[in-house]
mmCIF file of C-alpha atoms in Angstrom:
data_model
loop_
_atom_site.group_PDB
_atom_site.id
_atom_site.type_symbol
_atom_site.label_atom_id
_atom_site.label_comp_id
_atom_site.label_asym_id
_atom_site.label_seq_id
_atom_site.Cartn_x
_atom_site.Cartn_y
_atom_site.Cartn_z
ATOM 1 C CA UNK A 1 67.319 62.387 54.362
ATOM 2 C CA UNK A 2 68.557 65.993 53.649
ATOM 3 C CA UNK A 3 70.485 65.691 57.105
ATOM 4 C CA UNK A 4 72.064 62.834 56.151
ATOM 5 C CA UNK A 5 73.625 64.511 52.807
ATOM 6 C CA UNK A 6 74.764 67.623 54.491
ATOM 7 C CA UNK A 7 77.062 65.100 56.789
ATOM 8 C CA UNK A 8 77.893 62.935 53.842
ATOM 9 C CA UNK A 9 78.817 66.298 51.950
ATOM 10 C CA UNK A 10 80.718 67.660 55.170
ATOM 11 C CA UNK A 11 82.662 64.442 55.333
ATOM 12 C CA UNK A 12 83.728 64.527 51.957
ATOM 13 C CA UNK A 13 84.800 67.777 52.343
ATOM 14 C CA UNK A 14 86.843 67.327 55.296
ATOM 15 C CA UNK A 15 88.307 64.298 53.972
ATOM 16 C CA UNK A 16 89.724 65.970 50.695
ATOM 17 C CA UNK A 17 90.838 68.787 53.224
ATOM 18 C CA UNK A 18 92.903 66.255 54.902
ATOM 19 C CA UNK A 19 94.162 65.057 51.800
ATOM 20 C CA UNK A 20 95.379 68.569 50.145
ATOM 21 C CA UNK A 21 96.842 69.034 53.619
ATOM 22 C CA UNK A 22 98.939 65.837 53.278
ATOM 23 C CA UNK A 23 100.143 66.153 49.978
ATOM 24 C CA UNK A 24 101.203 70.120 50.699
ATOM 25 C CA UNK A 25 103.251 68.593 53.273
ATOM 26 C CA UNK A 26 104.838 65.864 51.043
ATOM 27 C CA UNK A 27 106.222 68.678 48.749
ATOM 28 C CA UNK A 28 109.719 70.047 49.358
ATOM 29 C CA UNK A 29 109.473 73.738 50.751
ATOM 30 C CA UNK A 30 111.018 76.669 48.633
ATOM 31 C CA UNK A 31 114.414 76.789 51.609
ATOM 32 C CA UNK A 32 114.855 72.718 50.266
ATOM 33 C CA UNK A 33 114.535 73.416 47.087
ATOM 34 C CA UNK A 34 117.093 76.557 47.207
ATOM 35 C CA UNK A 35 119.339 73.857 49.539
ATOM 36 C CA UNK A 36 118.857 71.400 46.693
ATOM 37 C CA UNK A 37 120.030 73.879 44.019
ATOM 38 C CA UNK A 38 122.700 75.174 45.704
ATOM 39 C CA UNK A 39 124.080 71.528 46.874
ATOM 40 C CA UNK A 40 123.846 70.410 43.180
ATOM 41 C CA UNK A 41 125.846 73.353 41.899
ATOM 42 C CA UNK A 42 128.547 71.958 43.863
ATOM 43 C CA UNK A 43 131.119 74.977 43.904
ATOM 44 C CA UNK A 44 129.959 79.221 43.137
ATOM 45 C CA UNK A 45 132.456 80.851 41.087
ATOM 46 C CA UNK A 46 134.223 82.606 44.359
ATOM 47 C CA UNK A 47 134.589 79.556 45.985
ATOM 48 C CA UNK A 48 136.751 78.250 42.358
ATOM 49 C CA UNK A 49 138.481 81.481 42.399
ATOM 50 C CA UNK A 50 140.189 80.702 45.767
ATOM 51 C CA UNK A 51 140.793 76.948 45.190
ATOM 52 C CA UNK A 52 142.053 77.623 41.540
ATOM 53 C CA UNK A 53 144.369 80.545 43.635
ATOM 54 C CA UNK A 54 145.902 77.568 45.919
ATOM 55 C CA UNK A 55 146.490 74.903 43.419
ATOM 56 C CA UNK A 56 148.079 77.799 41.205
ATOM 57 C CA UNK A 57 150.694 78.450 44.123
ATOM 58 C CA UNK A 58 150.893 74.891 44.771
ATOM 59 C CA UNK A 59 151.661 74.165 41.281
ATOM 60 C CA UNK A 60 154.246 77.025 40.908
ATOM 61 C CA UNK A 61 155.954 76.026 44.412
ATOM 62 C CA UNK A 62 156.594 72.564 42.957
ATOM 63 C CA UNK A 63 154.866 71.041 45.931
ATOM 64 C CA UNK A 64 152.259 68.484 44.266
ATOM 65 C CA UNK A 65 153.255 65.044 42.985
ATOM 66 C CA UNK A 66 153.224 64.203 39.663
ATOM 67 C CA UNK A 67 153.619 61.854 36.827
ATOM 68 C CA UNK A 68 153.282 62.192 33.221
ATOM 69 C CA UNK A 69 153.410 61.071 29.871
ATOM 70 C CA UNK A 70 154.294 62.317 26.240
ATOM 71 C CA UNK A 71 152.102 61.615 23.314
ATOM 72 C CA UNK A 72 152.279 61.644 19.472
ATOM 73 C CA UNK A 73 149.505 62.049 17.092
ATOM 74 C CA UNK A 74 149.728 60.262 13.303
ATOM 75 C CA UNK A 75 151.031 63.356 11.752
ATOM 76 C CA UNK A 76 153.968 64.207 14.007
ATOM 77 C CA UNK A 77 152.064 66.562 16.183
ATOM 78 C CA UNK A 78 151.641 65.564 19.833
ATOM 79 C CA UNK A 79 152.352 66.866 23.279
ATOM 80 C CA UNK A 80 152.889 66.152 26.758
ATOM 81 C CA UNK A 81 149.904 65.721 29.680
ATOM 82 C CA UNK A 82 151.179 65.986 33.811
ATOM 83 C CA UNK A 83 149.214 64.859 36.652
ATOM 84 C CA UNK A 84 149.589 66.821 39.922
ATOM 85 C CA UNK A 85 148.384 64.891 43.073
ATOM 86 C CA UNK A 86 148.042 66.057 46.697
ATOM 87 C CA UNK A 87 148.491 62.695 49.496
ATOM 88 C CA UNK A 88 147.281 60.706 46.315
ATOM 89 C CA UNK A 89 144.169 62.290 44.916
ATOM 90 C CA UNK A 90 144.759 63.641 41.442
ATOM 91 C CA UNK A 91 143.903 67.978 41.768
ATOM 92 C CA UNK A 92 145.340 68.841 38.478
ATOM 93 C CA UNK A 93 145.981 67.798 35.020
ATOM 94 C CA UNK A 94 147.871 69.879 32.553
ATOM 95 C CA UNK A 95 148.016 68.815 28.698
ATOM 96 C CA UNK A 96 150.923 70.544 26.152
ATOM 97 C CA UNK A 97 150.191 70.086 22.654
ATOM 98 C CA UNK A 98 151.881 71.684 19.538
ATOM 99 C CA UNK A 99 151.951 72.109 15.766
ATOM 100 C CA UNK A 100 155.482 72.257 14.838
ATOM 101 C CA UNK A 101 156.537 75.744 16.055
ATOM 102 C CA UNK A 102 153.751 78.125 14.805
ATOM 103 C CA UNK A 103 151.217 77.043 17.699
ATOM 104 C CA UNK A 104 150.975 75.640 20.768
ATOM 105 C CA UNK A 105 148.202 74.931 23.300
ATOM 106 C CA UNK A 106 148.929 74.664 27.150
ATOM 107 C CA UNK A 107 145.423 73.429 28.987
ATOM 108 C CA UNK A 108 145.051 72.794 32.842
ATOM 109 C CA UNK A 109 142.166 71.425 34.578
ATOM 110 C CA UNK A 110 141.571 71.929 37.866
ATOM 111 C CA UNK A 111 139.840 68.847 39.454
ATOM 112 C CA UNK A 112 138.043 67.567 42.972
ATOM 113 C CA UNK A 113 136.767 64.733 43.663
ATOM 114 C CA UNK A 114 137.284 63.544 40.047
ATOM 115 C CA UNK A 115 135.083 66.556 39.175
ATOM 116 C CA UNK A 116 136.726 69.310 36.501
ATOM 117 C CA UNK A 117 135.390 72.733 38.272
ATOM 118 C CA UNK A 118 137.735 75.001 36.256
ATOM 119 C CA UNK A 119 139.841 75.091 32.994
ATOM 120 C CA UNK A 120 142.520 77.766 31.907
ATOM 121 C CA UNK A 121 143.545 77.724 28.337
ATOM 122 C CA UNK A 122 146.061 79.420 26.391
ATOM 123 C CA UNK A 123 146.625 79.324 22.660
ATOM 124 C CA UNK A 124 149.406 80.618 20.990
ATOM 125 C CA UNK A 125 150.204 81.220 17.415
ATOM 126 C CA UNK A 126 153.374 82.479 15.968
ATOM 127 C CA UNK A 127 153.573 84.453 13.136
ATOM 128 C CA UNK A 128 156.413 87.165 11.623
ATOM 129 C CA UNK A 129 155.580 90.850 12.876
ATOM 130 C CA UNK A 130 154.627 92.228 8.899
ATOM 131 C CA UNK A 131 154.041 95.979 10.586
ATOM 132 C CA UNK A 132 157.307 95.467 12.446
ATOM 133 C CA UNK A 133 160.539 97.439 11.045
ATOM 134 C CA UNK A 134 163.433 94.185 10.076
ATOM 135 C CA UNK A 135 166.304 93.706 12.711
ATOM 136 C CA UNK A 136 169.534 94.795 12.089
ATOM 137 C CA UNK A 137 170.612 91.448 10.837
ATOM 138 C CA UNK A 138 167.539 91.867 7.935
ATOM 139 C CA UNK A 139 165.237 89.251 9.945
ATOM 140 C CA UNK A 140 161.836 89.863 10.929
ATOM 141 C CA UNK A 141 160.392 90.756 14.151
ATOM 142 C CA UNK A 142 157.967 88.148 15.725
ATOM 143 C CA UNK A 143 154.418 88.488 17.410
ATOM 144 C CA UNK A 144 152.504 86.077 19.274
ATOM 145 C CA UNK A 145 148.963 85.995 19.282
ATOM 146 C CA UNK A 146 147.386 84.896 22.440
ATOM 147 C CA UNK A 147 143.879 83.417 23.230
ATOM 148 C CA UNK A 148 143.332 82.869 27.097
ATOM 149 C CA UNK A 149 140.036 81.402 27.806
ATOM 150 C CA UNK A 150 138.594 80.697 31.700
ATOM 151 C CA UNK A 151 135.951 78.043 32.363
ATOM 152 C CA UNK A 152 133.690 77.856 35.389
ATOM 153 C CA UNK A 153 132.091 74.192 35.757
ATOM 154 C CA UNK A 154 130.094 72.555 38.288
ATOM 155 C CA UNK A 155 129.389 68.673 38.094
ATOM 156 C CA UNK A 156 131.559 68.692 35.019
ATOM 157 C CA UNK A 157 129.336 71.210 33.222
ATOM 158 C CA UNK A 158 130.035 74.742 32.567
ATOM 159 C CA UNK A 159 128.434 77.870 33.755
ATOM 160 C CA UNK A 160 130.542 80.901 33.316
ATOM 161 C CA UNK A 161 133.170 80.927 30.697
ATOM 162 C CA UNK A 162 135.575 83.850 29.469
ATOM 163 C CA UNK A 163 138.008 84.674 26.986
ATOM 164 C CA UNK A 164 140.835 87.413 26.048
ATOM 165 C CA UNK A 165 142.954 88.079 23.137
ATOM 166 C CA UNK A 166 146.275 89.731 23.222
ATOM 167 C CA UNK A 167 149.759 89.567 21.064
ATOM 168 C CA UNK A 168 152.883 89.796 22.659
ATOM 169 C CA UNK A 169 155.714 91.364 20.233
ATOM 170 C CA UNK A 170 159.356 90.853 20.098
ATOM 171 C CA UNK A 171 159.618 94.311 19.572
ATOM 172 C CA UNK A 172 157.581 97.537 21.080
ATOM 173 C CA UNK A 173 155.708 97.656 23.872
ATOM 174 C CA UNK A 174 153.621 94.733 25.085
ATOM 175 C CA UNK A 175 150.365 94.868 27.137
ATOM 176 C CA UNK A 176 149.961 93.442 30.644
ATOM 177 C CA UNK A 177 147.947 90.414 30.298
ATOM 178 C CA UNK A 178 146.217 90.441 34.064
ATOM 179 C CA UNK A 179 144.766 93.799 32.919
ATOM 180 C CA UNK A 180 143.378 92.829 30.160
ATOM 181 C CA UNK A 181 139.343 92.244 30.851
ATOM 182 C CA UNK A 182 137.755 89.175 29.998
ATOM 183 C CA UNK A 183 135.148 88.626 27.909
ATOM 184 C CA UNK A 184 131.876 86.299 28.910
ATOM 185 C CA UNK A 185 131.525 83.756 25.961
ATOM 186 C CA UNK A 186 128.453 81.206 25.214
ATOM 187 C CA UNK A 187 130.314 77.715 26.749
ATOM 188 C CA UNK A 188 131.332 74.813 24.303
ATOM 189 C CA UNK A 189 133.477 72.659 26.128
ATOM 190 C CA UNK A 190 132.741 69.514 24.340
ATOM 191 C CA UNK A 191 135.534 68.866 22.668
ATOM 192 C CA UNK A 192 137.843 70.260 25.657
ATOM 193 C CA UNK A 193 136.173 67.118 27.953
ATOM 194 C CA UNK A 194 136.178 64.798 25.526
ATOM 195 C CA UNK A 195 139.851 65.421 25.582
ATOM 196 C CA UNK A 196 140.282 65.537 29.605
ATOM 197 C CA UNK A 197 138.412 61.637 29.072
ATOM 198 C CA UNK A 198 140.946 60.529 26.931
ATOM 199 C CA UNK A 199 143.558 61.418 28.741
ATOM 200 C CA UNK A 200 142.311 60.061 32.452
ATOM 201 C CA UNK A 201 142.040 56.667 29.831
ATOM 202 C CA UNK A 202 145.269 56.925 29.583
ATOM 203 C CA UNK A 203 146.686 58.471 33.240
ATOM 204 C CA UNK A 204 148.655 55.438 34.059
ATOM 205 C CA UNK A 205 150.800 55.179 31.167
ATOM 206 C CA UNK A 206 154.585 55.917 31.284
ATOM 207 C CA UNK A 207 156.904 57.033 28.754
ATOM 208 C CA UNK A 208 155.412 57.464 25.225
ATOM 209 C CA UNK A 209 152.162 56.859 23.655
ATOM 210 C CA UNK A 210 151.490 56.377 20.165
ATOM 211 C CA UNK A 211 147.875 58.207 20.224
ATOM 212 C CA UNK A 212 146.844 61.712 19.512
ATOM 213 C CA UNK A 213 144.282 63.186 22.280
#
Protein backbone atom coordinates (compact mmCIF):
# COMPACT_ATOMS: atom_id res chain seq x y z
CA UNK A 1 0.00 0.00 0.00
CA UNK A 2 2.70 2.61 0.95
CA UNK A 3 4.49 1.55 -2.44
CA UNK A 4 1.70 2.17 -4.28
CA UNK A 5 1.38 5.99 -2.98
CA UNK A 6 4.98 6.81 -3.43
CA UNK A 7 4.30 5.92 -7.39
CA UNK A 8 0.94 7.59 -7.34
CA UNK A 9 2.78 10.67 -5.64
CA UNK A 10 5.81 10.35 -8.19
CA UNK A 11 3.36 10.36 -11.04
CA UNK A 12 1.66 13.29 -10.01
CA UNK A 13 4.66 14.95 -9.67
CA UNK A 14 6.05 14.23 -12.94
CA UNK A 15 2.91 14.95 -14.57
CA UNK A 16 2.61 18.64 -13.20
CA UNK A 17 6.42 18.77 -14.20
CA UNK A 18 5.38 18.13 -17.66
CA UNK A 19 2.78 20.54 -17.45
CA UNK A 20 4.89 23.72 -16.03
CA UNK A 21 7.28 22.61 -18.76
CA UNK A 22 4.59 23.06 -21.45
CA UNK A 23 3.13 26.11 -20.47
CA UNK A 24 6.91 27.81 -20.00
CA UNK A 25 7.19 26.95 -23.51
CA UNK A 26 3.81 28.45 -24.64
CA UNK A 27 5.00 31.89 -23.29
CA UNK A 28 6.73 34.33 -25.64
CA UNK A 29 10.55 34.62 -24.67
CA UNK A 30 11.95 38.11 -23.49
CA UNK A 31 13.93 38.49 -27.53
CA UNK A 32 9.83 38.15 -28.83
CA UNK A 33 8.65 40.26 -26.62
CA UNK A 34 11.52 43.04 -27.28
CA UNK A 35 10.71 42.03 -31.30
CA UNK A 36 7.07 42.65 -30.45
CA UNK A 37 7.75 46.08 -28.88
CA UNK A 38 9.95 47.24 -31.22
CA UNK A 39 7.65 46.07 -34.36
CA UNK A 40 4.68 47.89 -32.70
CA UNK A 41 6.58 51.14 -32.29
CA UNK A 42 6.69 51.15 -35.91
CA UNK A 43 9.41 53.95 -36.59
CA UNK A 44 12.45 55.24 -33.57
CA UNK A 45 12.86 58.83 -33.67
CA UNK A 46 16.25 58.53 -35.99
CA UNK A 47 14.62 56.60 -38.37
CA UNK A 48 11.70 59.91 -38.60
CA UNK A 49 14.55 62.23 -38.57
CA UNK A 50 15.87 60.90 -41.94
CA UNK A 51 12.47 60.30 -43.63
CA UNK A 52 11.12 63.75 -42.36
CA UNK A 53 14.87 65.01 -43.98
CA UNK A 54 13.75 63.46 -47.55
CA UNK A 55 10.21 64.49 -47.76
CA UNK A 56 11.52 68.05 -46.58
CA UNK A 57 13.85 68.14 -49.79
CA UNK A 58 11.26 66.54 -51.75
CA UNK A 59 8.80 69.05 -50.77
CA UNK A 60 11.16 72.07 -51.31
CA UNK A 61 12.38 70.57 -54.84
CA UNK A 62 8.74 70.67 -55.98
CA UNK A 63 8.97 67.03 -56.90
CA UNK A 64 5.74 65.43 -55.14
CA UNK A 65 2.24 65.66 -56.62
CA UNK A 66 -0.28 67.48 -55.19
CA UNK A 67 -3.76 68.72 -54.95
CA UNK A 68 -5.48 70.95 -52.65
CA UNK A 69 -8.24 72.80 -51.44
CA UNK A 70 -9.13 76.20 -49.66
CA UNK A 71 -11.47 76.38 -46.77
CA UNK A 72 -13.54 78.99 -44.86
CA UNK A 73 -14.71 78.84 -41.38
CA UNK A 74 -18.26 80.78 -40.28
CA UNK A 75 -16.44 83.80 -39.15
CA UNK A 76 -14.28 84.61 -42.17
CA UNK A 77 -11.26 82.79 -40.93
CA UNK A 78 -10.12 79.78 -42.96
CA UNK A 79 -7.10 78.50 -44.77
CA UNK A 80 -5.75 76.34 -47.31
CA UNK A 81 -4.73 72.29 -46.82
CA UNK A 82 -2.15 70.56 -49.84
CA UNK A 83 -1.67 67.00 -50.35
CA UNK A 84 1.78 65.85 -51.55
CA UNK A 85 1.81 62.30 -53.12
CA UNK A 86 4.74 60.15 -54.30
CA UNK A 87 3.51 57.40 -57.50
CA UNK A 88 0.02 57.92 -55.74
CA UNK A 89 0.35 57.33 -52.04
CA UNK A 90 -0.39 60.47 -50.08
CA UNK A 91 3.34 61.29 -47.83
CA UNK A 92 2.36 64.70 -46.80
CA UNK A 93 -0.35 66.98 -45.88
CA UNK A 94 0.17 70.61 -45.11
CA UNK A 95 -2.82 72.81 -43.62
CA UNK A 96 -2.56 77.03 -43.72
CA UNK A 97 -4.92 78.64 -41.51
CA UNK A 98 -5.17 82.38 -40.46
CA UNK A 99 -6.87 85.03 -38.34
CA UNK A 100 -7.00 88.04 -40.41
CA UNK A 101 -3.35 89.23 -40.39
CA UNK A 102 -2.26 89.06 -36.68
CA UNK A 103 -1.76 85.10 -36.78
CA UNK A 104 -1.26 82.43 -38.81
CA UNK A 105 -0.67 78.68 -38.38
CA UNK A 106 1.27 76.57 -41.07
CA UNK A 107 0.99 72.59 -39.95
CA UNK A 108 2.55 69.61 -41.97
CA UNK A 109 2.15 66.06 -41.32
CA UNK A 110 4.33 63.71 -42.41
CA UNK A 111 2.50 60.40 -43.23
CA UNK A 112 3.23 56.45 -44.29
CA UNK A 113 1.16 54.11 -44.88
CA UNK A 114 -1.78 56.36 -43.84
CA UNK A 115 0.09 56.56 -40.50
CA UNK A 116 1.04 60.41 -39.17
CA UNK A 117 4.77 59.63 -37.70
CA UNK A 118 5.73 63.33 -37.44
CA UNK A 119 4.17 66.88 -37.24
CA UNK A 120 6.00 70.36 -37.55
CA UNK A 121 4.08 73.34 -36.44
CA UNK A 122 4.61 76.90 -36.58
CA UNK A 123 2.53 79.66 -35.06
CA UNK A 124 2.89 83.07 -35.71
CA UNK A 125 1.49 86.14 -34.16
CA UNK A 126 1.98 89.66 -35.22
CA UNK A 127 2.09 92.35 -33.06
CA UNK A 128 3.73 96.22 -33.25
CA UNK A 129 7.42 96.21 -31.77
CA UNK A 130 6.32 98.66 -28.39
CA UNK A 131 10.33 98.56 -27.30
CA UNK A 132 11.16 99.34 -30.92
CA UNK A 133 12.27 103.13 -31.76
CA UNK A 134 9.24 104.49 -34.74
CA UNK A 135 10.50 104.52 -38.46
CA UNK A 136 11.30 107.48 -40.08
CA UNK A 137 7.90 107.78 -41.59
CA UNK A 138 6.44 107.76 -37.61
CA UNK A 139 5.19 103.96 -38.04
CA UNK A 140 5.99 101.28 -35.79
CA UNK A 141 8.40 98.56 -36.05
CA UNK A 142 6.91 94.96 -36.16
CA UNK A 143 7.86 91.63 -34.28
CA UNK A 144 6.73 88.26 -34.84
CA UNK A 145 6.41 85.86 -32.25
CA UNK A 146 7.11 82.36 -33.21
CA UNK A 147 6.05 78.96 -31.64
CA UNK A 148 7.67 75.89 -33.50
CA UNK A 149 6.60 72.70 -32.04
CA UNK A 150 8.04 68.95 -33.32
CA UNK A 151 6.00 65.78 -32.80
CA UNK A 152 7.33 62.25 -32.80
CA UNK A 153 4.37 59.59 -33.33
CA UNK A 154 4.24 56.02 -33.86
CA UNK A 155 0.85 54.25 -34.83
CA UNK A 156 -0.66 57.69 -34.81
CA UNK A 157 0.29 58.30 -31.17
CA UNK A 158 2.93 60.49 -29.89
CA UNK A 159 6.07 59.80 -28.04
CA UNK A 160 8.51 62.61 -28.12
CA UNK A 161 7.28 66.07 -28.67
CA UNK A 162 9.22 69.54 -28.60
CA UNK A 163 8.73 73.08 -28.75
CA UNK A 164 10.70 76.58 -29.22
CA UNK A 165 9.82 80.12 -28.98
CA UNK A 166 11.48 82.89 -30.80
CA UNK A 167 10.42 86.55 -32.31
CA UNK A 168 11.71 87.69 -35.38
CA UNK A 169 11.89 91.72 -35.55
CA UNK A 170 11.66 94.05 -38.39
CA UNK A 171 14.27 95.84 -36.88
CA UNK A 172 17.64 94.69 -34.84
CA UNK A 173 19.13 91.67 -34.87
CA UNK A 174 17.21 88.42 -35.17
CA UNK A 175 18.21 84.97 -33.79
CA UNK A 176 18.91 81.90 -35.93
CA UNK A 177 16.05 79.67 -35.50
CA UNK A 178 18.01 76.09 -36.20
CA UNK A 179 20.07 77.09 -33.13
CA UNK A 180 17.65 77.60 -31.05
CA UNK A 181 17.25 74.25 -28.66
CA UNK A 182 14.11 72.61 -28.30
CA UNK A 183 12.32 72.03 -25.49
CA UNK A 184 10.69 68.34 -24.55
CA UNK A 185 6.93 69.08 -23.78
CA UNK A 186 4.17 66.58 -22.16
CA UNK A 187 2.24 65.54 -25.79
CA UNK A 188 -1.45 66.74 -26.45
CA UNK A 189 -2.09 66.19 -29.89
CA UNK A 190 -5.74 65.71 -29.70
CA UNK A 191 -6.99 68.41 -31.15
CA UNK A 192 -4.03 68.53 -33.87
CA UNK A 193 -5.51 64.77 -35.14
CA UNK A 194 -8.77 65.49 -34.82
CA UNK A 195 -7.95 68.14 -37.32
CA UNK A 196 -5.62 65.86 -39.72
CA UNK A 197 -9.30 63.52 -39.66
CA UNK A 198 -11.21 66.19 -40.86
CA UNK A 199 -9.29 67.09 -43.39
CA UNK A 200 -8.48 63.35 -44.99
CA UNK A 201 -12.76 63.62 -44.80
CA UNK A 202 -12.45 66.03 -46.96
CA UNK A 203 -9.05 65.17 -49.30
CA UNK A 204 -10.99 64.84 -52.45
CA UNK A 205 -12.63 68.05 -52.62
CA UNK A 206 -11.68 70.77 -55.18
CA UNK A 207 -11.96 74.37 -55.10
CA UNK A 208 -13.65 75.82 -51.95
CA UNK A 209 -15.25 74.45 -48.96
CA UNK A 210 -17.61 76.08 -46.82
CA UNK A 211 -16.31 74.31 -43.41
CA UNK A 212 -13.86 75.37 -40.82
CA UNK A 213 -11.30 72.41 -39.78
Amino acid sequence: MRNTIIILSLVSIISCKKQENKNVENLPSQDSLTTQNVSGNSKTVDDIKKEYSKMSALLASKKLDSTYFNYVCEDGMGGQVVFYYQDKNLKAVKNVYSEYSHFSSVTQYFVDKENVYFIHKQDTSWNFDENAPKKADGNSETKDDITESRIYLANNKPTQCFEKKYSIRSAGNNPDPNKIEDKEITCDTDKLMKTYQSIIKNKDKKGKINQCL
